[in-house]
Coordinates of C-alpha atoms and ligand atoms in Angstrom, one line a residue:
M67 CA -48.3 -26.7 3.1
K68 CA -50.6 -23.5 3.3
P69 CA -49.9 -21.2 0.2
F70 CA -48.9 -18.3 2.5
R71 CA -46.4 -20.3 4.4
Y72 CA -45.2 -21.8 1.1
V73 CA -44.6 -18.3 -0.3
A74 CA -42.9 -17.2 2.9
V75 CA -40.6 -20.2 2.8
L76 CA -39.8 -19.4 -0.9
G77 CA -39.1 -15.8 0.1
L78 CA -36.8 -16.8 2.9
A79 CA -35.0 -19.2 0.5
A80 CA -34.5 -16.4 -2.0
V81 CA -33.1 -14.1 0.7
G82 CA -30.9 -16.9 1.9
A83 CA -29.7 -17.6 -1.6
Y84 CA -28.9 -14.0 -2.2
F85 CA -26.8 -13.7 0.9
A86 CA -25.1 -17.0 0.2
S87 CA -24.3 -15.7 -3.3
Q88 CA -22.9 -12.5 -1.8
Q89 CA -20.9 -14.6 0.6
M90 CA -19.9 -16.9 -2.3
I91 CA -18.8 -13.9 -4.4
S92 CA -16.9 -12.3 -1.6
A93 CA -15.3 -15.6 -0.6
A94 CA -14.7 -16.8 -4.1
P95 CA -11.1 -16.7 -5.3
P96 CA -10.2 -13.9 -7.7
A97 CA -11.7 -13.8 -11.1
K98 CA -8.7 -14.9 -13.1
P99 CA -5.7 -16.9 -11.8
L100 CA -2.4 -15.2 -12.4
S101 CA -1.2 -18.0 -14.7
S102 CA -3.9 -17.0 -17.2
F103 CA -1.7 -14.1 -18.0
D104 CA 1.3 -16.3 -19.0
P105 CA 0.8 -15.9 -22.8
Q106 CA 1.3 -12.2 -22.5
A107 CA 4.0 -12.5 -19.9
K108 CA 6.0 -15.1 -21.9
A109 CA 5.6 -13.1 -25.1
L110 CA 7.1 -10.0 -23.4
L111 CA 9.8 -12.1 -21.7
A112 CA 10.9 -13.4 -25.2
Q113 CA 11.7 -9.8 -26.2
M114 CA 13.8 -9.1 -23.1
T115 CA 17.6 -9.0 -22.7
L116 CA 19.2 -10.4 -19.6
D117 CA 19.7 -6.9 -18.3
E118 CA 16.0 -6.1 -18.7
K119 CA 15.1 -9.3 -17.0
I120 CA 17.4 -8.7 -14.0
G121 CA 16.0 -5.1 -13.8
Q122 CA 12.5 -6.5 -13.2
M123 CA 14.0 -8.5 -10.2
T124 CA 15.5 -5.4 -8.6
Q125 CA 13.8 -3.1 -6.0
P126 CA 15.9 -0.1 -4.8
D127 CA 14.7 2.3 -2.2
Q128 CA 13.7 5.7 -3.7
E129 CA 15.9 7.5 -1.2
S130 CA 19.0 5.6 -2.5
I131 CA 18.5 6.5 -6.2
K132 CA 20.6 9.6 -6.4
D133 CA 20.4 9.7 -10.2
L134 CA 16.9 9.0 -11.5
S135 CA 18.2 7.9 -14.8
D136 CA 19.4 4.8 -13.0
I137 CA 15.7 3.7 -13.5
E138 CA 16.1 3.4 -17.2
R139 CA 19.8 2.6 -17.1
Y140 CA 19.1 -0.6 -15.0
F141 CA 15.5 -1.2 -16.3
V142 CA 14.3 -1.1 -12.7
G143 CA 11.0 -2.9 -12.2
S144 CA 10.1 -1.8 -8.7
I145 CA 10.9 0.8 -6.2
L146 CA 10.1 1.0 -2.5
S147 CA 9.8 3.5 0.3
G148 CA 11.1 1.7 3.4
G149 CA 10.2 3.1 6.8
S150 CA 10.9 6.9 7.0
S151 CA 11.9 7.0 3.3
D152 CA 9.9 10.2 2.5
P153 CA 10.0 12.4 -0.6
K154 CA 12.9 14.8 -0.2
E155 CA 10.4 17.6 -0.9
G156 CA 8.7 16.7 2.4
N157 CA 5.8 14.6 3.7
S158 CA 2.6 15.7 2.1
L159 CA 0.0 14.0 0.0
Q160 CA 1.1 16.0 -3.1
A161 CA 4.8 15.4 -2.5
W162 CA 4.3 11.6 -2.3
T163 CA 2.1 11.6 -5.4
D164 CA 4.6 13.8 -7.3
L165 CA 7.4 11.4 -6.2
Y166 CA 5.5 8.4 -7.5
D167 CA 4.7 10.1 -10.9
R168 CA 8.2 11.3 -11.3
L169 CA 9.7 7.8 -10.9
Q170 CA 7.0 6.2 -13.0
Q171 CA 7.6 8.6 -15.8
H172 CA 11.2 7.4 -16.1
T173 CA 10.0 3.9 -17.1
T174 CA 8.6 5.5 -20.3
L175 CA 12.2 6.2 -21.3
T176 CA 13.0 2.5 -21.5
R177 CA 12.7 0.3 -24.6
L178 CA 9.9 -1.8 -23.3
K179 CA 8.3 0.8 -21.0
I180 CA 7.4 -1.7 -18.3
P181 CA 6.0 0.4 -15.4
I182 CA 7.4 0.1 -11.9
L183 CA 5.5 -1.4 -9.0
Y184 CA 5.9 1.0 -6.1
G185 CA 5.9 -0.8 -2.7
I186 CA 5.3 0.7 0.8
D187 CA 4.4 -0.5 4.3
A188 CA 0.7 0.4 4.5
V189 CA 0.3 -1.8 7.5
H190 CA -2.3 0.1 9.4
G191 CA -3.6 2.7 6.9
H192 CA -1.3 4.6 4.5
N193 CA 0.7 5.2 7.6
N194 CA 3.8 6.9 6.0
I195 CA 1.7 9.9 4.8
L196 CA 0.7 12.9 7.0
G197 CA -3.0 13.2 7.2
A198 CA -3.8 9.5 6.3
V199 CA -6.3 7.6 8.4
I200 CA -4.3 5.4 10.8
F201 CA -6.1 2.2 11.7
P202 CA -5.7 -0.1 14.7
H203 CA -2.6 -2.4 14.3
N204 CA -3.3 -6.0 13.5
I205 CA -3.4 -7.1 17.2
G206 CA -6.5 -4.9 17.6
L207 CA -8.1 -6.2 14.3
G208 CA -7.5 -9.7 15.6
C209 CA -9.5 -9.0 18.7
T210 CA -12.5 -7.9 16.5
R211 CA -12.8 -11.5 15.1
N212 CA -14.6 -9.7 12.2
P213 CA -13.4 -10.7 8.7
A214 CA -15.8 -8.4 6.9
L215 CA -14.5 -5.4 9.0
V216 CA -10.9 -6.3 8.3
E217 CA -11.7 -6.5 4.6
K218 CA -13.3 -3.0 4.8
V219 CA -10.3 -1.6 6.7
E220 CA -7.9 -2.8 4.0
R221 CA -10.3 -1.6 1.2
V222 CA -10.1 1.9 2.6
T223 CA -6.4 1.6 3.1
A224 CA -6.0 0.5 -0.5
E225 CA -8.0 3.6 -1.7
E226 CA -5.7 5.9 0.3
V227 CA -2.6 4.2 -1.0
R228 CA -3.8 4.5 -4.6
A229 CA -4.5 8.3 -3.9
T230 CA -0.7 8.7 -4.0
G231 CA -0.3 6.5 -7.1
I232 CA 1.4 3.7 -5.2
Q233 CA 0.0 0.3 -6.0
W234 CA 1.7 -2.2 -3.7
A235 CA 1.3 -2.6 0.1
F236 CA 3.7 -4.8 2.1
A237 CA 0.7 -6.2 4.0
P238 CA -1.0 -8.1 5.5
C239 CA 1.5 -9.4 8.1
V240 CA 0.2 -12.9 8.7
T241 CA 2.7 -13.8 11.4
V242 CA 1.6 -15.9 14.3
P243 CA 3.6 -14.6 17.3
Q244 CA 4.3 -17.2 19.9
D245 CA 6.3 -15.0 22.3
I246 CA 4.9 -11.6 23.1
R247 CA 8.3 -10.3 24.1
W248 CA 8.8 -9.9 20.3
G249 CA 8.7 -6.3 19.1
R250 CA 6.5 -7.3 16.1
T251 CA 3.7 -9.0 18.2
Y252 CA 1.3 -6.1 17.3
E253 CA 1.8 -6.7 13.6
G254 CA 0.2 -10.1 14.1
F255 CA -3.6 -10.7 14.3
S256 CA -3.1 -13.4 16.9
E257 CA -1.0 -16.2 18.5
D258 CA -3.8 -18.5 17.4
P259 CA -3.2 -19.8 13.8
A260 CA -7.0 -20.3 13.4
V261 CA -7.6 -16.5 13.9
V262 CA -4.8 -15.6 11.5
K263 CA -6.2 -18.0 8.9
E264 CA -9.7 -16.5 9.3
L265 CA -8.5 -12.9 8.8
A266 CA -5.6 -13.3 6.3
G267 CA -7.8 -14.0 3.2
P268 CA -10.3 -11.1 3.9
A269 CA -7.3 -8.8 4.4
V270 CA -5.8 -9.8 1.0
R271 CA -9.2 -9.3 -0.6
G272 CA -9.5 -5.9 1.0
F273 CA -6.3 -4.8 -0.7
Q274 CA -6.6 -6.7 -4.0
G275 CA -10.4 -6.8 -4.4
T276 CA -11.5 -9.6 -6.7
D277 CA -9.9 -8.1 -9.8
L278 CA -6.3 -6.9 -9.6
A279 CA -6.9 -4.8 -12.7
S280 CA -9.3 -2.5 -10.8
P281 CA -7.8 1.0 -10.4
L282 CA -8.6 0.8 -6.7
S283 CA -6.8 -2.6 -6.2
V284 CA -3.5 -2.6 -4.5
L285 CA -1.1 -5.6 -4.7
A286 CA -1.0 -7.3 -1.3
C287 CA 2.1 -8.9 0.2
A288 CA 1.6 -11.6 2.9
K289 CA 4.5 -11.6 5.2
H290 CA 7.0 -12.7 6.6
Y291 CA 7.1 -16.3 5.3
I292 CA 7.6 -18.5 7.4
G293 CA 7.9 -18.7 11.2
D294 CA 8.9 -15.1 11.7
G295 CA 6.9 -15.1 15.0
G296 CA 8.2 -18.5 16.2
T297 CA 11.8 -17.6 17.0
S298 CA 13.4 -18.6 20.3
F299 CA 14.4 -15.9 22.8
G300 CA 18.1 -15.2 22.5
S301 CA 18.5 -16.9 19.1
T302 CA 19.2 -13.7 17.1
R303 CA 22.5 -12.8 15.5
R304 CA 23.2 -10.5 18.4
G305 CA 22.3 -13.3 20.8
Q306 CA 19.5 -11.5 22.5
G307 CA 15.8 -10.9 21.8
L308 CA 13.7 -12.6 19.2
D309 CA 13.5 -10.5 16.0
Q310 CA 15.1 -12.2 13.0
G311 CA 16.1 -15.1 15.2
D312 CA 15.8 -18.9 14.7
T313 CA 12.5 -20.9 14.8
R314 CA 13.4 -24.3 16.2
V315 CA 10.5 -26.6 15.5
D316 CA 9.8 -29.7 13.3
E317 CA 8.1 -29.2 10.0
A318 CA 4.7 -30.4 11.2
T319 CA 4.7 -27.7 13.9
L320 CA 5.9 -25.1 11.5
R321 CA 3.0 -26.0 9.2
R322 CA 0.4 -26.2 12.0
I323 CA 1.2 -22.9 13.5
H324 CA 2.9 -20.7 10.9
L325 CA 1.6 -21.8 7.5
Q326 CA -2.1 -21.2 8.1
G327 CA -2.2 -17.5 7.1
Y328 CA -0.4 -18.3 3.8
I329 CA -2.9 -21.0 2.9
S330 CA -5.6 -18.5 3.3
A331 CA -3.8 -15.7 1.5
V332 CA -2.7 -17.9 -1.4
R333 CA -6.3 -19.2 -1.8
E334 CA -7.4 -15.6 -1.9
G335 CA -4.9 -14.9 -4.7
A336 CA -2.3 -13.0 -2.8
A337 CA 0.0 -12.0 -5.6
S338 CA 3.2 -11.3 -3.6
I339 CA 4.7 -12.8 -0.5
M340 CA 7.7 -11.6 1.5
P341 CA 10.0 -14.3 3.0
S342 CA 11.3 -13.6 6.5
Y343 CA 14.7 -12.6 7.8
S344 CA 14.4 -15.4 10.4
S345 CA 15.8 -18.9 10.2
W346 CA 14.2 -22.3 10.5
N347 CA 16.4 -24.7 12.5
G348 CA 19.5 -22.6 11.6
V349 CA 18.9 -22.1 7.9
K350 CA 17.9 -18.6 6.6
V351 CA 14.3 -18.9 5.3
S352 CA 15.2 -16.5 2.5
G353 CA 17.7 -19.1 1.1
D354 CA 15.6 -22.2 1.8
K355 CA 14.4 -23.9 -1.4
H356 CA 12.2 -26.4 0.4
L357 CA 10.2 -23.6 2.0
L358 CA 10.2 -21.0 -0.8
T359 CA 9.8 -23.3 -3.8
E360 CA 8.7 -26.8 -2.8
I361 CA 6.1 -25.8 -0.2
L362 CA 4.9 -22.4 -1.2
K363 CA 5.1 -22.5 -5.0
Q364 CA 4.7 -26.2 -5.8
E365 CA 2.6 -27.6 -3.0
L366 CA 0.4 -24.5 -2.2
G367 CA 0.5 -23.4 -5.9
F368 CA 1.5 -19.8 -5.2
Q369 CA 1.5 -18.1 -8.6
G370 CA 2.7 -14.7 -7.7
F371 CA 6.3 -13.6 -6.8
L372 CA 8.5 -13.5 -3.7
I373 CA 10.0 -10.2 -2.7
S374 CA 12.9 -10.4 -0.2
D375 CA 12.9 -8.4 3.0
Y376 CA 15.0 -5.2 3.3
N377 CA 18.6 -6.4 2.8
A378 CA 17.6 -9.8 4.0
I379 CA 19.7 -11.5 1.3
D380 CA 22.8 -10.0 2.8
Q381 CA 22.3 -12.2 5.9
I382 CA 22.4 -15.5 4.0
N383 CA 26.1 -15.6 3.4
P384 CA 29.1 -13.4 4.2
N385 CA 29.8 -13.3 0.5
Y386 CA 27.1 -11.1 -1.1
K387 CA 27.3 -12.7 -4.5
T388 CA 27.1 -16.2 -3.0
A389 CA 24.1 -15.0 -0.9
I390 CA 22.3 -13.8 -4.0
G391 CA 22.8 -17.1 -5.8
I392 CA 21.5 -19.1 -2.8
S393 CA 18.4 -16.9 -2.5
I394 CA 17.5 -16.7 -6.2
N395 CA 18.0 -20.4 -6.7
A396 CA 15.9 -21.1 -3.6
G397 CA 13.0 -19.3 -5.2
M398 CA 13.3 -15.6 -4.4
D399 CA 12.0 -13.6 -7.4
M400 CA 12.7 -10.0 -6.6
A401 CA 15.3 -8.5 -4.3
M402 CA 14.6 -5.6 -1.9
V403 CA 18.1 -4.1 -2.3
P404 CA 17.5 -0.6 -1.0
A405 CA 21.1 0.8 -1.6
R406 CA 23.2 -2.1 -3.1
Y407 CA 21.0 -2.4 -6.3
K408 CA 23.9 -1.8 -8.7
E409 CA 26.1 -4.5 -7.0
Y410 CA 23.1 -6.9 -6.9
I411 CA 22.5 -6.4 -10.6
A412 CA 26.1 -7.0 -11.5
D413 CA 26.5 -10.0 -9.2
L414 CA 23.3 -11.7 -10.5
K415 CA 24.3 -11.1 -14.1
Q416 CA 27.7 -12.8 -13.4
L417 CA 25.9 -15.7 -11.6
V418 CA 23.8 -16.3 -14.7
E419 CA 26.8 -16.0 -17.1
E420 CA 28.7 -18.5 -14.8
G421 CA 25.8 -20.9 -14.9
V422 CA 25.3 -20.7 -11.1
V423 CA 21.8 -19.3 -11.6
P424 CA 20.1 -21.0 -14.6
M425 CA 18.4 -18.8 -17.1
A426 CA 15.3 -20.9 -16.5
R427 CA 15.2 -19.6 -12.9
I428 CA 15.5 -16.0 -14.1
D429 CA 12.8 -16.6 -16.6
D430 CA 10.5 -18.1 -14.0
A431 CA 11.0 -15.1 -11.7
V432 CA 10.4 -12.6 -14.4
V433 CA 7.3 -14.4 -15.7
R434 CA 5.9 -14.3 -12.1
I435 CA 6.5 -10.6 -11.9
L436 CA 5.1 -9.9 -15.3
R437 CA 2.0 -12.0 -14.7
V438 CA 1.2 -9.7 -11.8
K439 CA 1.8 -6.5 -13.8
F440 CA -0.4 -7.8 -16.6
A441 CA -3.1 -8.8 -14.1
M442 CA -2.9 -5.2 -12.7
G443 CA -3.4 -3.7 -16.1
M444 CA 0.0 -2.1 -15.9
L445 CA 0.9 -3.2 -19.4
D446 CA -2.3 -1.8 -20.8
T447 CA -1.0 1.0 -23.1
K448 CA -4.4 2.6 -23.1
R449 CA -4.2 3.1 -19.4
S450 CA -2.2 5.8 -17.7
Q451 CA 0.1 4.5 -14.9
L452 CA 0.3 7.8 -13.2
A453 CA -1.6 8.6 -10.0
D454 CA -5.3 9.2 -10.2
R455 CA -5.5 12.4 -8.2
T456 CA -9.3 12.3 -8.1
L457 CA -9.0 9.7 -5.4
Q458 CA -7.4 12.4 -3.1
K459 CA -10.9 13.8 -2.3
S460 CA -11.5 10.8 0.0
F461 CA -8.0 10.8 1.5
G462 CA -8.4 11.1 5.3
S463 CA -12.1 11.7 4.8
P464 CA -14.8 11.5 7.5
E465 CA -16.1 8.4 5.8
H466 CA -12.7 6.7 6.0
R467 CA -12.3 7.8 9.6
A468 CA -15.7 6.3 10.4
V469 CA -14.4 2.9 9.3
A470 CA -11.4 3.3 11.5
R471 CA -13.6 4.4 14.4
Q472 CA -15.7 1.2 14.0
A473 CA -12.5 -0.9 14.0
V474 CA -11.3 0.8 17.2
R475 CA -14.6 0.1 18.9
E476 CA -14.6 -3.5 18.0
S477 CA -10.9 -4.0 18.9
L478 CA -11.3 -2.9 22.5
V479 CA -11.1 -5.7 25.1
L480 CA -12.7 -5.1 28.5
L481 CA -10.6 -6.9 31.0
K482 CA -12.2 -5.7 34.2
N483 CA -15.4 -3.7 35.1
Q484 CA -15.8 -3.8 38.9
N485 CA -19.1 -2.3 40.3
K486 CA -20.1 -1.7 36.7
V487 CA -18.2 1.5 36.6
L488 CA -18.5 1.4 32.8
P489 CA -20.3 2.7 30.9
L490 CA -19.6 6.2 32.1
K491 CA -22.2 9.0 32.2
K492 CA -21.8 11.8 29.7
T493 CA -23.4 14.0 32.3
A494 CA -20.8 13.3 35.1
A495 CA -20.1 16.6 36.9
R496 CA -16.3 16.3 36.5
I497 CA -14.0 13.7 34.8
H498 CA -10.3 13.9 35.6
V499 CA -8.1 12.5 32.8
G500 CA -4.5 11.4 33.5
G501 CA -1.7 9.3 32.0
K502 CA 1.1 10.0 29.6
S503 CA -0.9 8.7 26.6
A504 CA -4.2 10.5 27.2
D505 CA -3.3 13.3 24.9
D506 CA -0.6 11.7 22.9
L507 CA -1.5 10.6 19.3
G508 CA 1.9 9.1 18.7
N509 CA 1.5 6.7 21.6
Q510 CA -2.0 6.0 20.4
C511 CA -0.8 5.0 16.9
G512 CA 2.4 3.1 17.8
G513 CA 5.2 2.1 15.5
W514 CA 5.0 2.3 11.6
T515 CA 3.4 5.7 11.9
I516 CA 4.9 8.5 9.7
D517 CA 8.3 7.3 10.8
W518 CA 9.4 3.7 10.8
Q519 CA 9.6 3.6 14.6
G520 CA 6.7 6.0 15.2
K521 CA 7.1 8.7 17.8
S522 CA 5.2 10.2 20.8
G523 CA 3.4 13.5 20.4
E524 CA 1.6 15.2 17.5
V525 CA 2.6 12.5 15.0
T526 CA 0.1 13.3 12.3
P527 CA -2.8 15.8 11.7
G528 CA -6.5 14.9 11.7
G529 CA -6.4 12.4 14.7
T530 CA -8.3 12.5 18.0
T531 CA -6.7 11.7 21.3
V532 CA -8.6 10.2 24.2
L533 CA -8.6 13.5 26.0
A534 CA -10.1 15.3 23.0
A535 CA -12.6 12.5 22.5
I536 CA -13.8 12.7 26.1
K537 CA -14.2 16.5 25.8
K538 CA -16.3 16.0 22.7
A539 CA -18.4 13.2 24.1
V540 CA -19.5 14.7 27.4
S541 CA -22.4 17.1 28.1
G542 CA -21.8 20.9 28.1
K543 CA -22.2 20.9 31.9
T544 CA -19.4 18.3 32.5
E545 CA -16.0 19.6 33.5
V546 CA -13.0 17.7 32.0
T547 CA -9.6 18.3 33.7
F548 CA -6.2 16.7 32.9
S549 CA -2.9 16.0 34.4
K550 CA -0.3 13.6 32.9
D551 CA 0.7 12.3 36.4
G552 CA -2.9 11.8 37.6
T553 CA -2.6 14.3 40.4
G554 CA -5.3 16.9 41.1
A555 CA -8.2 14.4 40.8
A556 CA -9.7 15.2 44.2
G557 CA -13.3 16.2 43.8
A558 CA -13.8 14.6 40.4
T559 CA -16.6 12.2 39.8
L560 CA -14.3 9.7 38.3
G561 CA -10.8 9.3 36.7
V562 CA -9.7 8.0 33.3
V563 CA -5.9 7.1 33.1
V564 CA -4.4 6.3 29.7
I565 CA -1.0 4.4 30.0
G566 CA 1.1 1.9 28.1
E567 CA 3.9 1.6 25.7
K568 CA 5.7 4.2 23.7
P569 CA 6.1 3.6 19.9
Y570 CA 8.6 1.1 18.6
A571 CA 9.0 -1.2 15.5
E572 CA 10.7 -4.5 14.8
G573 CA 13.6 -5.6 17.0
N574 CA 13.6 -2.3 18.8
G575 CA 10.5 -3.5 20.6
D576 CA 12.0 -6.8 21.8
R577 CA 11.6 -6.7 25.6
A578 CA 12.7 -9.1 28.4
D579 CA 10.3 -7.4 30.8
L580 CA 6.7 -6.4 30.0
K581 CA 5.8 -4.7 33.3
V582 CA 4.0 -1.4 32.8
A583 CA 6.3 1.6 33.4
Q584 CA 6.7 3.1 36.9
E585 CA 5.3 6.4 35.7
D586 CA 2.1 4.6 34.6
V587 CA 1.8 2.8 38.0
D588 CA 2.3 6.2 39.7
A589 CA -0.3 7.9 37.5
V590 CA -2.9 5.3 38.4
A591 CA -2.0 5.4 42.1
N592 CA -2.2 9.2 42.1
M593 CA -5.7 9.0 40.5
K594 CA -6.8 6.3 42.9
S595 CA -5.6 8.4 45.9
A596 CA -8.4 10.8 45.2
G597 CA -10.8 8.1 46.3
I598 CA -12.8 8.0 43.0
P599 CA -13.6 5.3 40.5
V600 CA -10.7 4.8 38.1
V601 CA -10.8 3.5 34.5
V602 CA -7.5 2.5 33.0
I603 CA -7.0 2.4 29.2
L604 CA -3.8 0.6 28.0
F605 CA -2.1 1.4 24.7
S606 CA 0.3 -1.4 24.0
G607 CA 1.5 -3.7 21.2
R608 CA 0.9 -6.8 23.4
P609 CA -0.5 -7.9 26.7
M610 CA 1.6 -6.4 29.6
I611 CA 2.2 -7.3 33.2
L612 CA -0.2 -4.9 35.0
G613 CA 0.8 -5.5 38.7
T614 CA -0.9 -3.1 41.1
V615 CA -2.6 -1.3 38.1
L616 CA -5.1 -4.2 37.8
D617 CA -5.9 -4.1 41.6
Q618 CA -6.3 -0.3 41.8
A619 CA -8.3 0.1 38.6
D620 CA -12.1 -0.4 38.8
A621 CA -12.1 -1.0 35.0
V622 CA -9.3 -1.9 32.6
V623 CA -9.7 -1.6 28.8
A624 CA -7.0 -3.1 26.5
A625 CA -7.0 -0.7 23.5
W626 CA -3.8 -2.0 21.8
L627 CA -2.6 0.6 19.3
P628 CA -5.8 2.0 18.0
G629 CA -4.5 4.7 15.6
T630 CA -6.0 8.2 14.9
E631 CA -9.7 7.6 15.8
G632 CA -9.7 7.9 19.6
A633 CA -13.5 8.5 19.5
G634 CA -13.9 4.8 19.0
I635 CA -12.7 4.4 22.6
T636 CA -15.2 6.9 24.0
D637 CA -18.0 5.4 21.9
V638 CA -17.5 2.4 24.2
L639 CA -16.5 4.2 27.5
F640 CA -19.8 6.1 27.4
G641 CA -21.9 3.1 26.3
D642 CA -22.9 4.2 22.8
F643 CA -21.5 0.8 21.8
K644 CA -20.9 -2.3 23.9
P645 CA -17.3 -3.7 24.1
K646 CA -17.1 -6.9 22.0
G647 CA -13.3 -7.5 21.6
K648 CA -12.0 -10.9 22.4
L649 CA -8.3 -11.4 23.4
S650 CA -6.3 -12.6 20.4
Y651 CA -3.3 -13.3 22.7
A652 CA -3.6 -14.8 26.1
W653 CA -2.8 -12.3 28.9
P654 CA 0.1 -13.6 31.0
R655 CA 0.0 -13.5 34.8
S656 CA 3.8 -13.1 35.0
M657 CA 6.9 -13.0 32.9
E658 CA 7.4 -16.7 33.5
Q659 CA 4.2 -17.3 31.6
V660 CA 4.8 -15.3 28.4
A661 CA 6.1 -18.1 26.2
K662 CA 3.7 -20.7 27.5
H663 CA 0.8 -21.9 25.4
P664 CA -2.3 -24.1 25.8
G665 CA -1.1 -27.7 26.4
D666 CA 2.1 -26.6 28.2
K667 CA 2.1 -27.8 31.8
D668 CA 1.5 -25.0 34.4
Y669 CA 0.0 -22.8 31.6
A670 CA -2.1 -20.4 33.6
P671 CA -2.8 -17.0 31.9
L672 CA -4.4 -14.2 33.9
F673 CA -7.0 -13.8 31.1
P674 CA -7.2 -16.6 28.5
L675 CA -7.3 -16.4 24.7
G676 CA -10.8 -15.3 23.7
Y677 CA -11.5 -13.5 27.0
G678 CA -13.4 -10.2 26.9
L679 CA -16.2 -8.7 29.0
T680 CA -19.1 -6.7 27.8
F681 CA -21.8 -4.5 29.5
Ligands
GLC920 C1 11.3 -4.1 7.1 C2 10.4 -5.2 7.6 C3 9.3 -5.5 6.5 C4 9.1 -4.3 5.7 C5 10.3 -4.0 4.9 C6 10.2 -2.7 4.0 O1 12.6 -4.4 7.7 O2 10.9 -6.4 8.0 O3 8.1 -5.9 7.3 O4 8.0 -4.6 4.7 O5 11.5 -3.9 5.8 O6 10.1 -1.6 4.8

């Protein structure tokens, strides 16, 4: 082989090796397994009283703690902010950070000074905090099919979470929704377990990094184990909808569809997992020992701890104390008991004293929790556990927003582009913008934004609506006009109509009918009546039944719930970037199709899983 070519091959080999090593490093499991912290965890456990142990297994909501001395009185090991549980001083970066510090300082008044883990639903950015960057919800990230981008999104989210001191995110949601009538469809990456498996690990790595002790690492929480997205319509306690219902499949199917994200998350070292409210064949998952202990902890080797969902233990049995015993003995390690924390503590102590819950189970739960706290450097007395406020300079920064803007771009799925109406020209004489969501940041962000359910309107500062983004993108000579109902478009070069769902979360989003709203149909029709090309952008937490909208539109873009960075949409509308999103949920032709999947007879989606046009 000629020397030059030989050297060239060597060079290529070196480059290849470098990238492989990078890939290996980023794909390698975390530096130290959690069990390597057992010596310290067990030494600390040996010093603990039963009250101190049970305190570590208790997680109240900050808004329920009326007397902060309850933290030291009950040796509380963790506190959460559930949806809408803001500091009473108001919702600002400083108020949140002061709240965290104030609560953390109370743990220094206890004998053992074990710091609290503060948990929050940072499910698409640090979405409780005004001014935070709000990312696309998981349904959009699933359409990117870009693991490295998903990791970057969660890395930035982790940094904004840490800017408030908080060190635990109840994310990623690795649900695999099988019926898009479910109000939590948008929290899932995909209906396809392979897509969820591919993205779950990188998402965990984004939050946790490869070293949980890093001051930028945030404890991840894969949720909701298992089968939360597989429930049957009408199987809920109220007898309608899907949320918190019953998943009626055999174990092989449960594993094939709903376990894949956990396999990936556990391999990546996810250090907490949240069992689901839902049931499997009539048994509450949060009380099922086969699922929580035998499969997750023994078979998959999960070494972290299980945190129950919000009051989920209450649903296991009408008798609260009995429910607690069932859940803890099944393998639950920490209870999210927002308000009933005193009752939970008293009941669990009695259960141990009565021998219903063995001390060995308590010790196992506490060692699991302490392993994580040691791994996160929380027991390192040389290290402050208060917030690092220097991180606040990057909170909501242009650099963070640029990552979200890229995620928006790559999440968009082009469903139709008749006569190549897209990309639009920035020099068009006049663009008429219409639709209820064209200038509505709240609709653009969806649920879990500032408030639990989200809300329409000016939901948070620092964002960019589609209307604002269009105005910014076009030339100085282009006129941009707007009407919510799409009227007044006559004479415009083209029309852009932004429609879709209003914000919701969890069961409040369960729908029996997914047709787009009449006001949206009317806005598109009004725009079309001007005889101009019409581009429709759909904000939704799932595919919807488009009806005449699809026929009347020249182009249709599924934008999901993109978050604050609306310029990511105009980046594609005007052709600065090509659309590359691929459907992570099949798009049903009709309501009869929504619960059908590949392999079902007469399965005939309008647009199949993986569909997406480009320029
Ligand atoms: C909610 C959700 C769960 C969330 C928890 C805390 O009800 O089911 O996803 O992490 O409570 O807000």
